[in-house]
Short mmCIF file of C-alpha atoms in Angstrom, two decimals:
data_model
loop_
_atom_site.label_atom_id
_atom_site.label_comp_id
_atom_site.label_asym_id
_atom_site.label_seq_id
_atom_site.Cartn_x
_atom_site.Cartn_y
_atom_site.Cartn_z
CA UNK A 1 0.00 0.00 0.00
CA UNK A 2 1.00 3.62 -0.57
CA UNK A 3 0.16 6.26 2.02
CA UNK A 4 -1.12 9.49 0.46
CA UNK A 5 -1.17 12.68 2.53
CA UNK A 6 -2.60 16.11 1.75
CA UNK A 7 -1.80 19.42 3.43
CA UNK A 8 -3.18 22.97 3.64
CA UNK A 9 -5.75 23.94 0.98
CA UNK A 10 -5.25 20.61 -0.83
CA UNK A 11 -6.40 18.82 2.34
CA UNK A 12 -9.39 21.15 2.63
CA UNK A 13 -10.40 20.66 -1.03
CA UNK A 14 -10.15 16.87 -0.97
CA UNK A 15 -11.70 16.59 2.49
CA UNK A 16 -9.22 14.21 4.15
CA UNK A 17 -5.62 14.28 5.25
CA UNK A 18 -4.63 10.66 4.57
CA UNK A 19 -5.47 7.70 2.30
CA UNK A 20 -4.14 4.22 1.68
CA UNK A 21 -3.99 3.28 -2.01
CA UNK A 22 -2.86 0.15 -3.81
CA UNK A 23 0.71 0.14 -5.09
CA UNK A 24 1.55 -0.97 -8.65
CA UNK A 25 4.66 -1.75 -10.68
CA UNK A 26 6.47 1.25 -12.23
CA UNK A 27 3.87 3.62 -10.86
CA UNK A 28 4.75 7.32 -11.02
CA UNK A 29 3.54 10.17 -8.83
CA UNK A 30 1.39 11.26 -11.80
CA UNK A 31 -0.18 7.77 -11.90
CA UNK A 32 -1.02 7.95 -8.20
CA UNK A 33 -2.64 11.33 -8.71
CA UNK A 34 -4.54 10.12 -11.77
CA UNK A 35 -5.92 7.17 -9.76
CA UNK A 36 -6.96 9.49 -6.95
CA UNK A 37 -8.81 11.69 -9.46
CA UNK A 38 -10.70 8.63 -10.74
CA UNK A 39 -11.67 7.65 -7.21
CA UNK A 40 -12.69 11.10 -6.00
CA UNK A 41 -13.60 14.09 -8.17
CA UNK A 42 -12.39 16.47 -5.48
CA UNK A 43 -8.80 15.63 -6.45
CA UNK A 44 -9.52 17.17 -9.87
CA UNK A 45 -10.52 20.37 -8.12
CA UNK A 46 -7.32 20.24 -6.06
CA UNK A 47 -5.36 20.09 -9.33
CA UNK A 48 -6.75 23.46 -10.42
CA UNK A 49 -3.91 25.03 -8.45
CA UNK A 50 -0.24 24.14 -8.61
CA UNK A 51 0.53 21.01 -6.60
CA UNK A 52 3.89 20.10 -5.12
CA UNK A 53 4.75 16.55 -4.16
CA UNK A 54 7.07 14.90 -1.68
CA UNK A 55 7.86 11.19 -1.62
CA UNK A 56 9.13 9.91 1.71
CA UNK A 57 9.62 13.53 2.85
CA UNK A 58 11.74 14.65 -0.12
CA UNK A 59 10.41 16.93 -2.88
CA UNK A 60 10.01 15.07 -6.18
CA UNK A 61 8.49 15.67 -9.61
CA UNK A 62 5.48 13.95 -11.17
CA UNK A 63 7.59 11.34 -13.02
CA UNK A 64 9.21 9.99 -9.87
CA UNK A 65 8.56 6.24 -9.41
CA UNK A 66 6.82 5.30 -6.18
CA UNK A 67 6.92 1.90 -4.50
CA UNK A 68 4.84 -0.09 -2.09
CA UNK A 69 5.24 1.34 1.41
CA UNK A 70 6.11 4.86 0.21
CA UNK A 71 4.49 7.99 1.60
CA UNK A 72 3.37 10.45 -1.11
CA UNK A 73 2.31 13.92 0.02
CA UNK A 74 0.54 16.54 -2.10
CA UNK A 75 0.49 20.19 -1.09
CA UNK A 76 0.42 23.74 -2.49
CA UNK A 77 3.51 25.95 -2.92
CA UNK A 78 4.85 26.75 0.52
CA UNK A 79 4.35 30.08 2.31
CA UNK A 80 6.40 29.93 5.50
CA UNK A 81 8.91 32.48 6.74
CA UNK B 1 23.78 23.61 14.23
CA UNK B 2 20.09 23.47 15.03
CA UNK B 3 16.82 23.53 13.09
CA UNK B 4 13.56 23.22 14.97
CA UNK B 5 9.81 23.58 14.59
CA UNK B 6 8.11 24.94 17.71
CA UNK B 7 4.52 25.43 18.82
CA UNK B 8 5.61 27.90 21.50
CA UNK B 9 7.35 31.28 21.43
CA UNK B 10 11.13 31.57 21.39
CA UNK B 11 13.61 33.78 23.20
CA UNK B 12 16.09 35.47 20.85
CA UNK B 13 18.81 35.73 23.50
CA UNK B 14 18.56 32.00 24.27
CA UNK B 15 18.85 31.16 20.57
CA UNK B 16 21.82 33.54 20.18
CA UNK B 17 23.50 31.85 23.15
CA UNK B 18 22.78 28.41 21.68
CA UNK B 19 24.29 29.50 18.36
CA UNK B 20 27.42 30.82 20.11
CA UNK B 21 27.75 27.73 22.30
CA UNK B 22 27.69 25.59 19.14
CA UNK B 23 30.57 27.44 17.45
CA UNK B 24 33.70 25.25 17.35
CA UNK B 25 35.78 28.34 16.45
CA UNK B 26 35.35 31.94 17.49
CA UNK B 27 33.16 33.79 14.94
CA UNK B 28 33.89 37.32 13.74
CA UNK B 29 30.28 38.00 12.76
CA UNK B 30 26.82 36.93 13.88
CA UNK B 31 23.78 37.88 11.78
CA UNK B 32 20.33 37.08 13.13
CA UNK B 33 16.94 37.57 11.51
CA UNK B 34 13.55 37.50 13.24
CA UNK B 35 10.31 37.40 11.26
CA UNK B 36 7.13 38.79 12.85
CA UNK B 37 3.41 38.55 12.00
CA UNK B 38 2.35 41.71 10.16
CA UNK B 39 -1.09 43.10 11.08
CA UNK B 40 -2.07 43.62 7.44
CA UNK B 41 -2.03 42.01 4.01
CA UNK B 42 -2.74 43.36 0.49
CA UNK B 43 -6.43 43.77 1.28
CA UNK B 44 -6.27 45.36 4.73
CA UNK B 45 -5.98 44.51 8.41
CA UNK B 46 -5.72 40.92 9.54
CA UNK B 47 -6.47 39.40 12.96
CA UNK B 48 -3.60 36.88 13.01
CA UNK B 49 -2.60 33.72 11.21
CA UNK B 50 -2.06 30.02 11.67
CA UNK B 51 0.80 27.99 10.31
CA UNK B 52 0.33 24.40 9.18
CA UNK B 53 3.28 22.15 8.41
CA UNK B 54 4.23 18.60 7.43
CA UNK B 55 5.51 17.31 10.77
CA UNK B 56 7.60 14.43 9.41
CA UNK B 57 9.31 16.64 6.82
CA UNK B 58 9.60 20.21 8.10
CA UNK B 59 12.46 19.93 10.60
CA UNK B 60 14.32 17.61 8.21
CA UNK B 61 14.01 20.16 5.36
CA UNK B 62 15.16 22.96 7.70
CA UNK B 63 18.15 20.90 8.87
CA UNK B 64 19.13 20.23 5.26
CA UNK B 65 18.87 23.96 4.51
CA UNK B 66 21.06 24.84 7.50
CA UNK B 67 23.65 22.27 6.39
CA UNK B 68 23.64 23.69 2.86
CA UNK B 69 24.12 27.22 4.22
CA UNK B 70 27.02 26.14 6.44
CA UNK B 71 28.70 24.42 3.50
CA UNK B 72 28.00 27.09 0.87
CA UNK B 73 29.02 30.12 2.97
CA UNK B 74 31.68 28.41 5.13
CA UNK B 75 29.73 29.24 8.27
CA UNK B 76 31.02 28.40 11.71
CA UNK B 77 27.47 27.65 12.85
CA UNK B 78 23.85 28.18 11.86
CA UNK B 79 20.52 27.82 13.62
CA UNK B 80 16.86 28.33 12.88
CA UNK B 81 13.50 27.99 14.57
CA UNK B 82 10.08 28.25 12.89
CA UNK B 83 6.84 28.42 14.81
CA UNK B 84 3.62 26.62 13.86
CA UNK B 85 0.02 26.89 15.09
CA UNK B 86 -2.01 30.05 15.70
CA UNK B 87 0.00 33.27 15.94
CA UNK B 88 -1.48 36.66 16.81
CA UNK B 89 -0.34 39.86 15.13
CA UNK B 90 3.20 41.02 16.01
CA UNK B 91 4.22 37.53 17.23
CA UNK B 92 7.61 36.13 16.35
CA UNK B 93 7.35 33.54 13.56
CA UNK B 94 10.86 32.62 12.54
CA UNK B 95 14.42 33.11 13.75
CA UNK B 96 17.61 32.51 11.77
CA UNK B 97 21.15 32.93 13.07
CA UNK B 98 24.38 32.63 11.10
CA UNK B 99 27.88 32.74 12.57
CA UNK B 100 30.84 33.30 10.27
CA UNK B 101 34.38 34.63 10.27
CA UNK B 102 33.31 37.70 8.29
CA UNK B 103 30.08 39.68 8.04
CA UNK B 104 29.45 39.27 4.31
CA UNK B 105 29.17 35.49 4.63
CA UNK B 106 26.89 35.80 7.66
CA UNK B 107 24.59 38.31 5.91
CA UNK B 108 24.50 36.29 2.66
CA UNK B 109 23.80 33.03 4.50
CA UNK B 110 20.90 34.55 6.47
CA UNK B 111 19.37 35.86 3.22
CA UNK B 112 19.93 32.49 1.53
CA UNK B 113 18.24 30.59 4.35
CA UNK B 114 15.20 32.88 4.42
CA UNK B 115 14.83 33.00 0.62
CA UNK B 116 15.12 29.23 0.31
CA UNK B 117 12.92 28.50 3.33
CA UNK B 118 10.10 30.36 1.60
CA UNK B 119 10.09 27.87 -1.28
CA UNK B 120 11.52 24.59 0.07
CA UNK B 121 10.19 24.01 3.59
CA UNK B 122 6.63 22.64 3.92
CA UNK B 123 4.92 25.41 5.91
CA UNK B 124 1.66 27.12 4.96
CA UNK B 125 0.13 30.32 6.34
CA UNK B 126 -3.59 30.89 6.72
CA UNK B 127 -4.51 34.50 7.51
CA UNK B 128 -7.64 35.42 9.45
CA UNK B 129 -9.68 38.44 8.48
CA UNK B 130 -13.18 39.18 9.83
CA UNK B 131 -13.25 35.63 11.28
CA UNK B 132 -12.64 34.13 7.83
CA UNK B 133 -9.48 32.17 7.10
CA UNK B 134 -7.68 32.53 3.76
CA UNK B 135 -4.67 30.53 2.65
CA UNK B 136 -1.77 32.77 1.69
CA UNK B 137 -0.73 32.30 -1.95
CA UNK B 138 2.94 31.80 -2.73
CA UNK B 139 4.51 34.94 -4.19
CA UNK B 140 6.30 34.91 -7.53
CA UNK B 141 8.92 37.19 -5.95
CA UNK B 142 9.72 34.49 -3.37
CA UNK B 143 10.25 31.94 -6.13
CA UNK B 144 12.47 34.41 -8.01
CA UNK B 145 14.58 35.11 -4.92
CA UNK B 146 15.11 31.40 -4.33
CA UNK B 147 15.89 30.78 -7.99
CA UNK B 148 18.48 33.57 -7.97
CA UNK B 149 20.49 31.70 -5.31
CA UNK B 150 20.36 28.53 -7.43
CA UNK B 151 21.64 30.41 -10.48
CA UNK B 152 24.42 32.04 -8.48
CA UNK B 153 25.59 28.81 -6.94
CA UNK B 154 29.14 28.93 -8.32
#
């Protein structure tokens, strides 16, 4: 299983902060997001704004390959400081 | 070196002392920066803000940033603290301290840490105005400032 997390306005748009989704061979971050959009239309709304992604707590791009047991987090551009 | 997320206020003198205590060699310059909550945004007065973060990633990203700053600017030591949770107007949000042999490196490193923190550390501000919360949008100028450090790496 892959743990999916959402933060800030992404979490508010999709309505939850964590999901468990099935892992698959050679699955990219973009594939995970595509599957989430098929499961829940709110993910499409979340994609209206720019999304950043971290895999296992490191920023990655949408073509990064994810594996079973990984944690994939989606969030908006950061605004700390 | 230290990099921490905190849900309580910090004392600048204590952080300065911690930075000095962590210097293996005597520094010739210390630059510190403290960020505060402004009482306004582009549309008018605000009542305060809350900061959300990614608990498993934030301190790790800040530690990495501090390590990069130490390496890039040959710092003797660096430290930073960022607060999370609800913060009223005028509260301290963030503290950065850089110790170096010379002032230019300390000033540059403090700017580098703040510019990069604003694009690479998972923290998000929500401002409150008339009891309504609004997520703060990332500024293009913050992305440009961070990008400028990447372009000027060598």
